[in-house]
Short mmCIF file of C-alpha atoms in Angstrom, two decimals:
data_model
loop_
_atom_site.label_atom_id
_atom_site.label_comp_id
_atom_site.label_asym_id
_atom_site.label_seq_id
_atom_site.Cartn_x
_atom_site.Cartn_y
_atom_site.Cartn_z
CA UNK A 111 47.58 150.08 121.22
CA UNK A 112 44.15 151.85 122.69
CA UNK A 113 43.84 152.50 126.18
CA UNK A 114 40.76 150.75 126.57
CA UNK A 115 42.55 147.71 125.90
CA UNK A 116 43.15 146.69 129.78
CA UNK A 117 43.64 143.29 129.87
CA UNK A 118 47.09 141.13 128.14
CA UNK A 119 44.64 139.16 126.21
CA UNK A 120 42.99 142.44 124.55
CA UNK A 121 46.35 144.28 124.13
CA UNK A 122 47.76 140.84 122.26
CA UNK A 123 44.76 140.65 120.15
CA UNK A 124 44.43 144.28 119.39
CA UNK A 125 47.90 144.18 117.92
CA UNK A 126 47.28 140.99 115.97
CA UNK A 127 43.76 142.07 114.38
CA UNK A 128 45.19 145.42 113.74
CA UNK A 129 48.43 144.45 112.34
CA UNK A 130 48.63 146.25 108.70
CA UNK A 131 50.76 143.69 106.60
CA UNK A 132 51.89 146.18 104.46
CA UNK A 133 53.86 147.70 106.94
CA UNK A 134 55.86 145.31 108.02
CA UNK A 135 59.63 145.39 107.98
CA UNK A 136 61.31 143.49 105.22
CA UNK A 137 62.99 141.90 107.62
CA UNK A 138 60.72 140.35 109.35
CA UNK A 139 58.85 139.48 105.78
CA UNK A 140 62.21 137.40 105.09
CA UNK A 141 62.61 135.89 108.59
CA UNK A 142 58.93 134.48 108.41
CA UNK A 143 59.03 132.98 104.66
CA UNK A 144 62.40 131.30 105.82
CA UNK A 145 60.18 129.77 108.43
CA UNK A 146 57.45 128.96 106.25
CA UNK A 147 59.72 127.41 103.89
CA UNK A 148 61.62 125.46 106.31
CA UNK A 149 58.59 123.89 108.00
CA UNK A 150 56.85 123.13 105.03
CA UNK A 151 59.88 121.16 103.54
CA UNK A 152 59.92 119.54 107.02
CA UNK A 153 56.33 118.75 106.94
CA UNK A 154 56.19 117.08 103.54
CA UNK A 155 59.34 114.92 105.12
CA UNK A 156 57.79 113.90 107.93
CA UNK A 157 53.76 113.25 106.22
CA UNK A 158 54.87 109.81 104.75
CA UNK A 159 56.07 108.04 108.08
CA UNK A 160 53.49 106.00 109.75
CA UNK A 161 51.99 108.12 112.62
CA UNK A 162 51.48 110.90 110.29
CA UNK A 163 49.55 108.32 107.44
CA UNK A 164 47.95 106.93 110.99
CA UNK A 165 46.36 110.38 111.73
CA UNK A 166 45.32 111.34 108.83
CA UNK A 167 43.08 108.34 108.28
CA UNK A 168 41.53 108.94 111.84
CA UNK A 169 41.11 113.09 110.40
CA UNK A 170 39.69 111.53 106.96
CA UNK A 171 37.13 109.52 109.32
CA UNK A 172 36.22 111.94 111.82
CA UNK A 173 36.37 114.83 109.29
CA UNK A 174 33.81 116.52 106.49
CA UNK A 175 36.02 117.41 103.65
CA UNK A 176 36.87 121.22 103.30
CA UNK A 177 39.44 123.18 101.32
CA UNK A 178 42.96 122.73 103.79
CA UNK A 179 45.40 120.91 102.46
CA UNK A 180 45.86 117.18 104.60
CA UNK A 181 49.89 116.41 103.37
CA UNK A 182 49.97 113.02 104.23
CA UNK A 183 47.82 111.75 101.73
CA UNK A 184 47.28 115.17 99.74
CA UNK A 185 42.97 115.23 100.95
CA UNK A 186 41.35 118.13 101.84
CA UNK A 187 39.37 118.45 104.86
CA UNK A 188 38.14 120.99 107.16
CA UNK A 189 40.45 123.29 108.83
CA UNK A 190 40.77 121.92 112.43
CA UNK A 191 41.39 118.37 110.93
CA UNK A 192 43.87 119.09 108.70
CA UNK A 193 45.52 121.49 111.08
CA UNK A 194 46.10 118.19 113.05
CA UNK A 195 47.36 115.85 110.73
CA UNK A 196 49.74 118.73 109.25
CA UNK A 197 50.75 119.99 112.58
CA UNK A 198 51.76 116.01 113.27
CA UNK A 199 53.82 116.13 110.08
CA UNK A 200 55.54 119.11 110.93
CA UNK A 201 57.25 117.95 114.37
CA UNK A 202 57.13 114.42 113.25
CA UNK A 203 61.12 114.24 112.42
CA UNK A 204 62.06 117.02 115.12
CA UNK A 205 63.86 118.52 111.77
CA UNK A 206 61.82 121.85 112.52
CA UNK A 207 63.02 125.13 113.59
CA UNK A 208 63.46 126.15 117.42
CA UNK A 209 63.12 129.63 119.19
CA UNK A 210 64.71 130.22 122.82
CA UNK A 211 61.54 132.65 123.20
CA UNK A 212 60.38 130.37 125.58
CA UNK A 213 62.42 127.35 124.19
CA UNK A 214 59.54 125.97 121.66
CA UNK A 215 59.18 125.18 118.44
CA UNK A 216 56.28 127.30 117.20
CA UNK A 217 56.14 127.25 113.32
CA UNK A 218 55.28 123.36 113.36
CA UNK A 219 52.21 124.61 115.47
CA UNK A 220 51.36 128.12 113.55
CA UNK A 221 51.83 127.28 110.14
CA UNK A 222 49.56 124.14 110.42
CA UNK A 223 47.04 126.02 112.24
CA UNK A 224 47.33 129.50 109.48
CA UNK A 225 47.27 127.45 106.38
CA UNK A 226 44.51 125.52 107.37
CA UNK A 227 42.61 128.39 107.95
CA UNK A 228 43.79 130.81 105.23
CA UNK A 229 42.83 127.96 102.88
CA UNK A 230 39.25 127.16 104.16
CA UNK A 231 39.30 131.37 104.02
CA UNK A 232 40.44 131.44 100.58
CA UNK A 233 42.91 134.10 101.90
CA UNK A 234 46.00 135.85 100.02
CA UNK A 235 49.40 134.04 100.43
CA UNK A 236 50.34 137.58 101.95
CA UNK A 237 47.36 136.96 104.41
CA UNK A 238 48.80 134.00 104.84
CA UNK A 239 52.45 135.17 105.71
CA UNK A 240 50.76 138.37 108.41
CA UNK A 241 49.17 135.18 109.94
CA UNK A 242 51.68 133.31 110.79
CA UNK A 243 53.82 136.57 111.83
CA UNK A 244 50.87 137.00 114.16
CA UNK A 245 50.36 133.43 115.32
CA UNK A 246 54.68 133.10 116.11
CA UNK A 247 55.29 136.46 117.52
CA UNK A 248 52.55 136.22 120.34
CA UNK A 249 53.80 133.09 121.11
CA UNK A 250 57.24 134.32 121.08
CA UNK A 251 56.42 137.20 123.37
CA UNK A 252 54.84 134.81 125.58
CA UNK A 253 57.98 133.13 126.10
CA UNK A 254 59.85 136.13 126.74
CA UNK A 255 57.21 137.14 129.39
CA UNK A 256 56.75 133.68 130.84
CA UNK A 257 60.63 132.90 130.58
CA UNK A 258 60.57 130.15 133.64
CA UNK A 259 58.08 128.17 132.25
CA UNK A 260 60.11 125.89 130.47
CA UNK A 261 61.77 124.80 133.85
CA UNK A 262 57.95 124.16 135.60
CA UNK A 263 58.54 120.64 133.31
CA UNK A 264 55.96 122.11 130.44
CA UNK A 265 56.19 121.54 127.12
CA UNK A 266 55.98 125.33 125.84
CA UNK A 267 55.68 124.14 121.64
CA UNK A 268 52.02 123.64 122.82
CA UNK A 269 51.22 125.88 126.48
CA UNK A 270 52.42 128.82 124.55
CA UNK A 271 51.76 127.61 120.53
CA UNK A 272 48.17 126.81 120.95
CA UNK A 273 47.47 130.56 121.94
CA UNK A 274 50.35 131.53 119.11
CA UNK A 275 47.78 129.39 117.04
CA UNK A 276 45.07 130.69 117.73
CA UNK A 277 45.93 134.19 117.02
CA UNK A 278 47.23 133.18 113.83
CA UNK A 279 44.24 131.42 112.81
CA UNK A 280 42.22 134.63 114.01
CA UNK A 281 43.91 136.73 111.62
CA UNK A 282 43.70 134.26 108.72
CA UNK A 283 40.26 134.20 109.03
CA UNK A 284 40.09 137.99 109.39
CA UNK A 285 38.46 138.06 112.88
CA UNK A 286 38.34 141.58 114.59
CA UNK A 287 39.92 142.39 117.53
CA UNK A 288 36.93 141.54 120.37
CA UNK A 289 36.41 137.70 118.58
CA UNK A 290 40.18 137.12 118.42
CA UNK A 291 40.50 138.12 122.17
CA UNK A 292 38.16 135.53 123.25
CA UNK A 293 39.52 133.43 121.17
CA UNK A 294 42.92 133.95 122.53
CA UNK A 295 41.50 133.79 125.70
CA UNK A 296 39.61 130.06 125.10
CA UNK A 297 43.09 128.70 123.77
CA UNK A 298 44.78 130.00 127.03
CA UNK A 299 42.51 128.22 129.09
CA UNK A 300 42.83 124.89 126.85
CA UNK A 301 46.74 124.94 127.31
CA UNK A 302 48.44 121.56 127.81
CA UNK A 303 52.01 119.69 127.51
CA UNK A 304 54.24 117.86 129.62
CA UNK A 305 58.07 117.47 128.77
CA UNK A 306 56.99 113.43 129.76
CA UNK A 307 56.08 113.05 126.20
CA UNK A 308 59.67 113.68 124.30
CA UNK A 309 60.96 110.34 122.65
CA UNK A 310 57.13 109.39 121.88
CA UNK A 311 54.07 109.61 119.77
CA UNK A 312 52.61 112.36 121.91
CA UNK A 313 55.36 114.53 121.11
CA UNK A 314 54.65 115.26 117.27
CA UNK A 315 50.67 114.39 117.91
CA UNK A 316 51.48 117.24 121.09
CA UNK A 317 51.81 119.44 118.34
CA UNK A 318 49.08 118.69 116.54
CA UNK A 319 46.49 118.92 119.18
CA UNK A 320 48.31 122.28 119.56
CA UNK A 321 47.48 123.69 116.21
CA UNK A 322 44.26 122.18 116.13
CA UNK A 323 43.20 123.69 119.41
CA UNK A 324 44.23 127.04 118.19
CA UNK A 325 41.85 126.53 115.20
CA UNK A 326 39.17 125.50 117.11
CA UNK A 327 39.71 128.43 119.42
CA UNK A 328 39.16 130.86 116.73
CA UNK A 329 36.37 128.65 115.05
CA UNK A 330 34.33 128.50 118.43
CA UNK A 331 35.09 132.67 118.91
CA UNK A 332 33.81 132.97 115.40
CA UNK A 333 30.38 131.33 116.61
CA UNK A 334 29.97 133.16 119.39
CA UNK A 335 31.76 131.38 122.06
CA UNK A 336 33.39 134.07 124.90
CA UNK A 337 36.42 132.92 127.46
CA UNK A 338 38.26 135.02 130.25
CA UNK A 339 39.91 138.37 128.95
CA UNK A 340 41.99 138.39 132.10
CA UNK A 341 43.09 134.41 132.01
CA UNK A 342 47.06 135.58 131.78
CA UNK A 343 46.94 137.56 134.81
CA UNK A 344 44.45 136.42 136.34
CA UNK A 345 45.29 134.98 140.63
CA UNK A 346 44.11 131.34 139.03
CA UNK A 347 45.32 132.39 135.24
CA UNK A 348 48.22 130.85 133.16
CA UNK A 349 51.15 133.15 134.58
CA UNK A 350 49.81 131.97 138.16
CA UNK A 351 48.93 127.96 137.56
CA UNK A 352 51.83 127.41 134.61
CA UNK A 353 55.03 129.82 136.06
CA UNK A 354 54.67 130.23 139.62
CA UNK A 355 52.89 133.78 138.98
CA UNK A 356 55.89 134.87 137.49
CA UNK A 357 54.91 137.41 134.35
CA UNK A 358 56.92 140.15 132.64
CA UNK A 359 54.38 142.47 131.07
CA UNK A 360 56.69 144.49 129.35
CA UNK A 361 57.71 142.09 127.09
CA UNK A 362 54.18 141.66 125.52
CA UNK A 363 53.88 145.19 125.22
CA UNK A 364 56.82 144.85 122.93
CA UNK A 365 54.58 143.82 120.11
CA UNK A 366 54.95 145.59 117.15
CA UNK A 367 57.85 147.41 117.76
CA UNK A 368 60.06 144.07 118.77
CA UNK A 369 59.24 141.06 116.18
CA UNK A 370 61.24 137.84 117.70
CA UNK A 371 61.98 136.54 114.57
CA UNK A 372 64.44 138.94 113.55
CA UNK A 373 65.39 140.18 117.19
CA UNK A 374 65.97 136.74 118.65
CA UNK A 375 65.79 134.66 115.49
CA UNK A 376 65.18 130.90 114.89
CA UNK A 377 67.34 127.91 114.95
CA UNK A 378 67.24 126.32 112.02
CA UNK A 379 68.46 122.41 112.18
CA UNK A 380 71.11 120.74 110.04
CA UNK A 381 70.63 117.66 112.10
CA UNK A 382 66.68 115.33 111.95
CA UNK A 383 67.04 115.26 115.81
CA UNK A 384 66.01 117.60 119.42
CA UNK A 385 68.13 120.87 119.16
CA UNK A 386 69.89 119.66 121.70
CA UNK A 387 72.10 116.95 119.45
CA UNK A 388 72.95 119.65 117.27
CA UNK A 389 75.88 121.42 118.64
CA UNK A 390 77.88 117.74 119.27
CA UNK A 391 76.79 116.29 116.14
CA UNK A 392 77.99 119.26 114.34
CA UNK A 393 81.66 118.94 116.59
CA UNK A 394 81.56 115.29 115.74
CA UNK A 395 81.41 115.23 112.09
CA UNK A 396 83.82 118.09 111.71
CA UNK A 397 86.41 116.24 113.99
CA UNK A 398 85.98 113.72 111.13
CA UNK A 399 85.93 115.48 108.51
CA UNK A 400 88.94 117.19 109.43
CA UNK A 401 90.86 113.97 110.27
CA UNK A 402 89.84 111.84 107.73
CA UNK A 403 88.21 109.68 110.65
CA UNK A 404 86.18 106.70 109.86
CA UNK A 405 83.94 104.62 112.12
CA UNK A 406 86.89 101.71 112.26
CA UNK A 407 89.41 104.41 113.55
CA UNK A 408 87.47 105.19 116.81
CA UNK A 409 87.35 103.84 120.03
CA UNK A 410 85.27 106.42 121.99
CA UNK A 411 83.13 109.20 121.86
CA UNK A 412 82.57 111.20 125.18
CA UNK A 413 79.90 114.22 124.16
CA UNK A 414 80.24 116.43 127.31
CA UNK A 415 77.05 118.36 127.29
CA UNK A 416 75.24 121.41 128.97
CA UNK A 417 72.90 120.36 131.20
CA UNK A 418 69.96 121.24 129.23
CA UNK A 419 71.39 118.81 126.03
CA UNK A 420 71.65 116.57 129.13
CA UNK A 421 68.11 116.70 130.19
CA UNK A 422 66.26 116.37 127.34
CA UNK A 423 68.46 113.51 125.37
CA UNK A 424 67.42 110.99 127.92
CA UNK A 425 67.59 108.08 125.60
CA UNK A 426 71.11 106.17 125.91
CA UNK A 427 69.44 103.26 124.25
CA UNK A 428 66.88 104.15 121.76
CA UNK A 429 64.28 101.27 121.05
CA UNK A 430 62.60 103.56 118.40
CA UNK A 431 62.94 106.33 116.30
CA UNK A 432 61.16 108.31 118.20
CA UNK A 433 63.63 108.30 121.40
CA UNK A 434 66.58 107.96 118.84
CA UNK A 435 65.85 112.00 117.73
CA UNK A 436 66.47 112.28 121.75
CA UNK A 437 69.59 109.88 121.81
CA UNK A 438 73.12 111.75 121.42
CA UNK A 439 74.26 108.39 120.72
CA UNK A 440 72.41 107.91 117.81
CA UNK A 441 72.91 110.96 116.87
CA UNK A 442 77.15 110.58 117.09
CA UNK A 443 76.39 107.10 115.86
CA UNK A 444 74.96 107.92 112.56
CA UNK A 445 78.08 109.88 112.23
CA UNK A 446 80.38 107.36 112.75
CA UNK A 447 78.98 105.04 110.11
CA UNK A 448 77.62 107.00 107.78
CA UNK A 449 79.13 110.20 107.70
CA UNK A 450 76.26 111.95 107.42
CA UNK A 451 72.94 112.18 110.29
CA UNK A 452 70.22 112.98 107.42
CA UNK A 453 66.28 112.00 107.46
CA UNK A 454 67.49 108.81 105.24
CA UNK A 455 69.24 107.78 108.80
CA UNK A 456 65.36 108.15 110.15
CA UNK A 457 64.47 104.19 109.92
CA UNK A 458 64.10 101.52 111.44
CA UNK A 459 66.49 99.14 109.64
CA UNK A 460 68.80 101.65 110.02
CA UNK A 461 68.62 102.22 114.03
CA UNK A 462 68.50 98.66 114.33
CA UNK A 463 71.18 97.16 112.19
CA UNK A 464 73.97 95.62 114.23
CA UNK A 465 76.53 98.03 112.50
CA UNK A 466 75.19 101.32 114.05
CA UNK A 467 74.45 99.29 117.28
CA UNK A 468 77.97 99.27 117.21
CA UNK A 469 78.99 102.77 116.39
CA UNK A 470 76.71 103.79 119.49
CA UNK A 471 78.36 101.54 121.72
CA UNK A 472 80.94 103.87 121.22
CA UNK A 473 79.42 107.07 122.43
CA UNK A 474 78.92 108.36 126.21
CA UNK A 475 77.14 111.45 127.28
CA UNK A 476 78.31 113.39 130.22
CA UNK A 477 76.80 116.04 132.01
CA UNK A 478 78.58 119.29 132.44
CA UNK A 479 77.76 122.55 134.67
CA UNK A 480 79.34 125.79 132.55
CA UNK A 481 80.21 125.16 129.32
CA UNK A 482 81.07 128.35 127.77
CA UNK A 483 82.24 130.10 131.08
CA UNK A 484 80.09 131.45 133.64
CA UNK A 485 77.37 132.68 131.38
CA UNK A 486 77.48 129.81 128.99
CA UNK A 487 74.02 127.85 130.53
CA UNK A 488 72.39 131.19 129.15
CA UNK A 489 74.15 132.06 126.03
CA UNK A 490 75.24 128.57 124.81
CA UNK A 491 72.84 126.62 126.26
CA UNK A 492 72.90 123.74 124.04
CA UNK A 493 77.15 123.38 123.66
CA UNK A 494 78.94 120.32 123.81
CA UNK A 495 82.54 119.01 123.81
CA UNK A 496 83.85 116.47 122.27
CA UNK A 497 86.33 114.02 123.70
CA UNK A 498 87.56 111.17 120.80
CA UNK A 499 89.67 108.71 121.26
CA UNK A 500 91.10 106.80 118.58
CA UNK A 501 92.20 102.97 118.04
CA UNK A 502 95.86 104.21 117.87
CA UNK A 503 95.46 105.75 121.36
CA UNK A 504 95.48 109.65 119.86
CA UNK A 505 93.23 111.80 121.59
CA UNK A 506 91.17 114.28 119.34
CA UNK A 507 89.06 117.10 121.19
CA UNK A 508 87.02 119.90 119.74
CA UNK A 509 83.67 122.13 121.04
CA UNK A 510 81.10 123.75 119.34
CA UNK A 511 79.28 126.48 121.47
CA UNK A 512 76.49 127.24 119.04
CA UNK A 513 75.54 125.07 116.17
CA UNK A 514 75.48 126.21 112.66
CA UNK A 515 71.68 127.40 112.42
CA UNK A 516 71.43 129.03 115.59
CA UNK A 517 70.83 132.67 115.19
CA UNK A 518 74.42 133.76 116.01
CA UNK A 519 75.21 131.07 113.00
CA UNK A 520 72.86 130.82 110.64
CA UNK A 521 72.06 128.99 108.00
CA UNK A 522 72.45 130.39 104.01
CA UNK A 523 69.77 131.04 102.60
CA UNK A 524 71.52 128.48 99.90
CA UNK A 525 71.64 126.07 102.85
CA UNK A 526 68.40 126.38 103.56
CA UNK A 527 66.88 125.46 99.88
CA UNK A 528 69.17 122.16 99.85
CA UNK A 529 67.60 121.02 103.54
CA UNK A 530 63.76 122.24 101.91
CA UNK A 531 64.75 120.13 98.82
CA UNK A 532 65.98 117.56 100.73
CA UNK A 533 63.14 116.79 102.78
CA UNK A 534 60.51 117.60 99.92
CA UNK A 535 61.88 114.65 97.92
CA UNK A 536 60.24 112.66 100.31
CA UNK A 537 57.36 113.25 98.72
CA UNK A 538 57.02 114.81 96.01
CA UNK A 539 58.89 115.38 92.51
CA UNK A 540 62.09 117.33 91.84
CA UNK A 541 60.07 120.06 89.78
CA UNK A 542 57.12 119.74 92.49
CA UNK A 543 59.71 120.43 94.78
CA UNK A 544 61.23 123.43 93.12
CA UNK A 545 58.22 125.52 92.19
CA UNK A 546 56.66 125.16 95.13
CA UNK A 547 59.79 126.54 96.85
CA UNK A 548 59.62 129.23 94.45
CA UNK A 549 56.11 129.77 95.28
CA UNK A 550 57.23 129.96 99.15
CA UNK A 551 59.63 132.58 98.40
CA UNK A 552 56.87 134.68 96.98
CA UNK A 553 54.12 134.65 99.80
CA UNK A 554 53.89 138.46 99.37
CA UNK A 555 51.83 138.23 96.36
CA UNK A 556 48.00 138.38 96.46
CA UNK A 557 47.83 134.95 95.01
CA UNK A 558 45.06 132.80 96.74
CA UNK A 559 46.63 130.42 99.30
CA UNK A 560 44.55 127.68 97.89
CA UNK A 561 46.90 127.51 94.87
CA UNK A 562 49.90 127.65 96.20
CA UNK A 563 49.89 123.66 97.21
CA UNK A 564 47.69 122.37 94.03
CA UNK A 565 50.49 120.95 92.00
CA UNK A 566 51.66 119.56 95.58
CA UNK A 567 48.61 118.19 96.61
CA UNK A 568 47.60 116.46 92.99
CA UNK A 569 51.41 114.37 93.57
CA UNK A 570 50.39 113.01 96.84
CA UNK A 571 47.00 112.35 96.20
CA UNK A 572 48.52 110.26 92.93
CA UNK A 573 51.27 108.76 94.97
CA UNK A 574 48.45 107.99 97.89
CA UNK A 575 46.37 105.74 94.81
#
């Protein structure tokens, strides 16, 4: 980086103006378009439940039409709008990928915010791939230098992903490096998110307002509009006001020669739920898999959990879907009756029929300090054990550490096309489904953007009629 970048919020958008795309590693090529395609399966998934229809006829009001893609509904509007209906969509079914850069889930706020704008750009798909490489590895590196955020009680997916966003959206719309500083620097100083809102509506529309206010960021540094260069270090700035003043620099210096995605790598989810059901719900179903175990066979579940898992499932009782993706007992539940814990669980007849109300009624959560020995709250932060008792008084125990997905377990690449598939069916046809997947896997071409989601976005607008 120059030397006459002094401040974190030139050096961070000095490397993401500068970035040449057709340098970087394969690696990290792969490790974004697994993202991509992960998130976008999620996102089609999660644009036909009711908030997501719900926002996007408030964007379709409030919005001029424009060339980004709006998924629930398949409209185009401009690319603020659309990066908050899509950036709903994406988070909508907590089904999206997690990084432990900061504990957030960036892509559901990047990709939004980068396709919105490589769209209304008319940009490359490999534009459109250095974007969001740009947009999730500043946030990522913001994680890693504001580690103790998380514990302040902020939501990180948007105090770090709107600036992620907003670099992202900078480089899709091909901003130089002065205009993407301020806009990094207006984003910083629009940062929000409480952990209050898991298990509601503000939690996906959190994420929304995330990716839209990186658009806007970029849209109002593209017009002129200046912020604070030095708002990260600054005695009132975000290291000072969101973590205590605690900042290590070196990590953002790291840019560019560290990329978080391969490094750290992303936790991809087998399970529609918070991370944090993953690692029981995976111990669960191959306790039962292994046995033979149906729902009639147990008596009791006891899911003893770090205390992280404990902390954020904070719904015993779930009285909607959206505290039932932070319910271990719905989780378990689903499990239990149906041998499977899939987005078709993810209704309401389903989380209220007396049969899984049952099944639930089963299941206790306990929290435990060291799972994993003494360094298990930092390697396995998310583990559980497993405690099942059986009608015929047998005693079945098992753990899982890590859940398949997590970087030290990840998911085939196989894998990874059946959960895209999966969720895609939700909206759109089988052969839909499959080119655009193919299309996905491609996003090195210099193929405009705009057609990548055309066949996609003439199905929903037909299913919308």
């Amino acid at each position: 980086m120059s030397s006459n970048m002094n401040t974190h919020i030139e050096r961070l958008a000095g490397w993401s103006a500068e970035l040449d795309s057709a340098q970087l590693p394969e690696d990290v090529c792969r490790a974004a378009t697994r993202a991509i395609v992960d998130t976008t399966g999620v996102l089609l998934a999660g644009a036909g439940r009711p908030l997501s229809r719900n926002v996007a006829r408030m964007v379709a009001d409030e919005c001029l039409q424009g060339d980004a893609t709006m998924f629930a509904g398949g409209a185009s509007r401009r690319s603020a709008g659309a990066a908050l209906a899509n950036g709903v969509a994406a988070h909508l079914l907590d089904f999206d990928d997690t990084s432990y850069d900061g504990i957030q889930h960036a892509s559901c706020v990047v990709l939004p915010a980068v396709l919105a704008c490589a769209e209304e750009a008319d940009a490359s798909a490999s534009d459109l791939l250095a974007a969001f490489v740009v947009g999730s590895e500043v946030s990522y590196a913001l994680g890693r230098a504001l580690t103790d955020i998380f514990w302040q009680g902020w939501w990180t997916t948007a105090t770090l992903g709107s600036i992620g966003a907003a670099a992202g959206a900078s480089r899709a719309f091909g901003l130089d490096r002065a205009t993407t500083g301020h806009a990094l620097a207006i984003a910083s100083s629009l940062t929000f998110g409480m952990r209050t809102i898991l298990g509601t509506d503000a939690n996906p529309v959190g994420a929304g307002m995330a990716a839209q206010a990186g658009v806007r960021a970029a849209l109002l540094a593209r017009n002129g509009a200046e912020g604070n260069l030095s708002t990260i270090e600054h005695p009132i700035g975000l290291a000072a006001v969101f973590n205590k003043g605690k900042l290590d620099a070196e990590k953002l210096g790291e840019l560019g020669s560290r990329y978080s995605l391969v490094e750290s790598g992303l936790a991809f989810k087998p399970y529609p739920a918070c991370s944090g059901t993953q690692a029981a719900s995976q111990a669960v179903g191959e306790l039962m898999k292994k046995a033979g175990i149906r729902s009639s066979d147990v008596k009791s579940v006891t899911c003893r959990v770090a205390p992280l898992v404990a902390e954020n499932l904070r719904y015993p009782n779930p009285v909607n879907l959206t505290q039932a993706q932070f319910s271990l007992p719905f989780a378990v539940g689903c499990l239990l009756e149906y041998g499977e814990f899939s987005v078709r669980q993810l209704r309401d007849n389903v989380l209220h029929s007396k049969e899984l109300r049952d099944a639930m009624s089963k299941v206790v959560m306990q929290r435990v300090e060291g799972i994993g020995g003494a360094e298990g709250a930092k390697k396995y932060p998310e583990a559980a054990e497993i405690i099942m008792e059986l009608t015929d008084g047998e005693v079945l125990k098992h753990h899982v550490l890590a859940a398949h997905g997590m970087p030290s377990d990840p998911m085939a690449d196989a894998e990874l096309r059946d959960k895209f598939m999966g969720c895609a069916l939700e909206a759109v046809s089988a052969d839909c489904a499959t080119d655009l997947y193919e299309q996905l896997n491609g996003l090195r071409s210099s193929a405009a953007v705009r057609q990548l989601f055309s066949r996609t976005r003439a199905e929903l607008l037909e299913s919308a009629r």
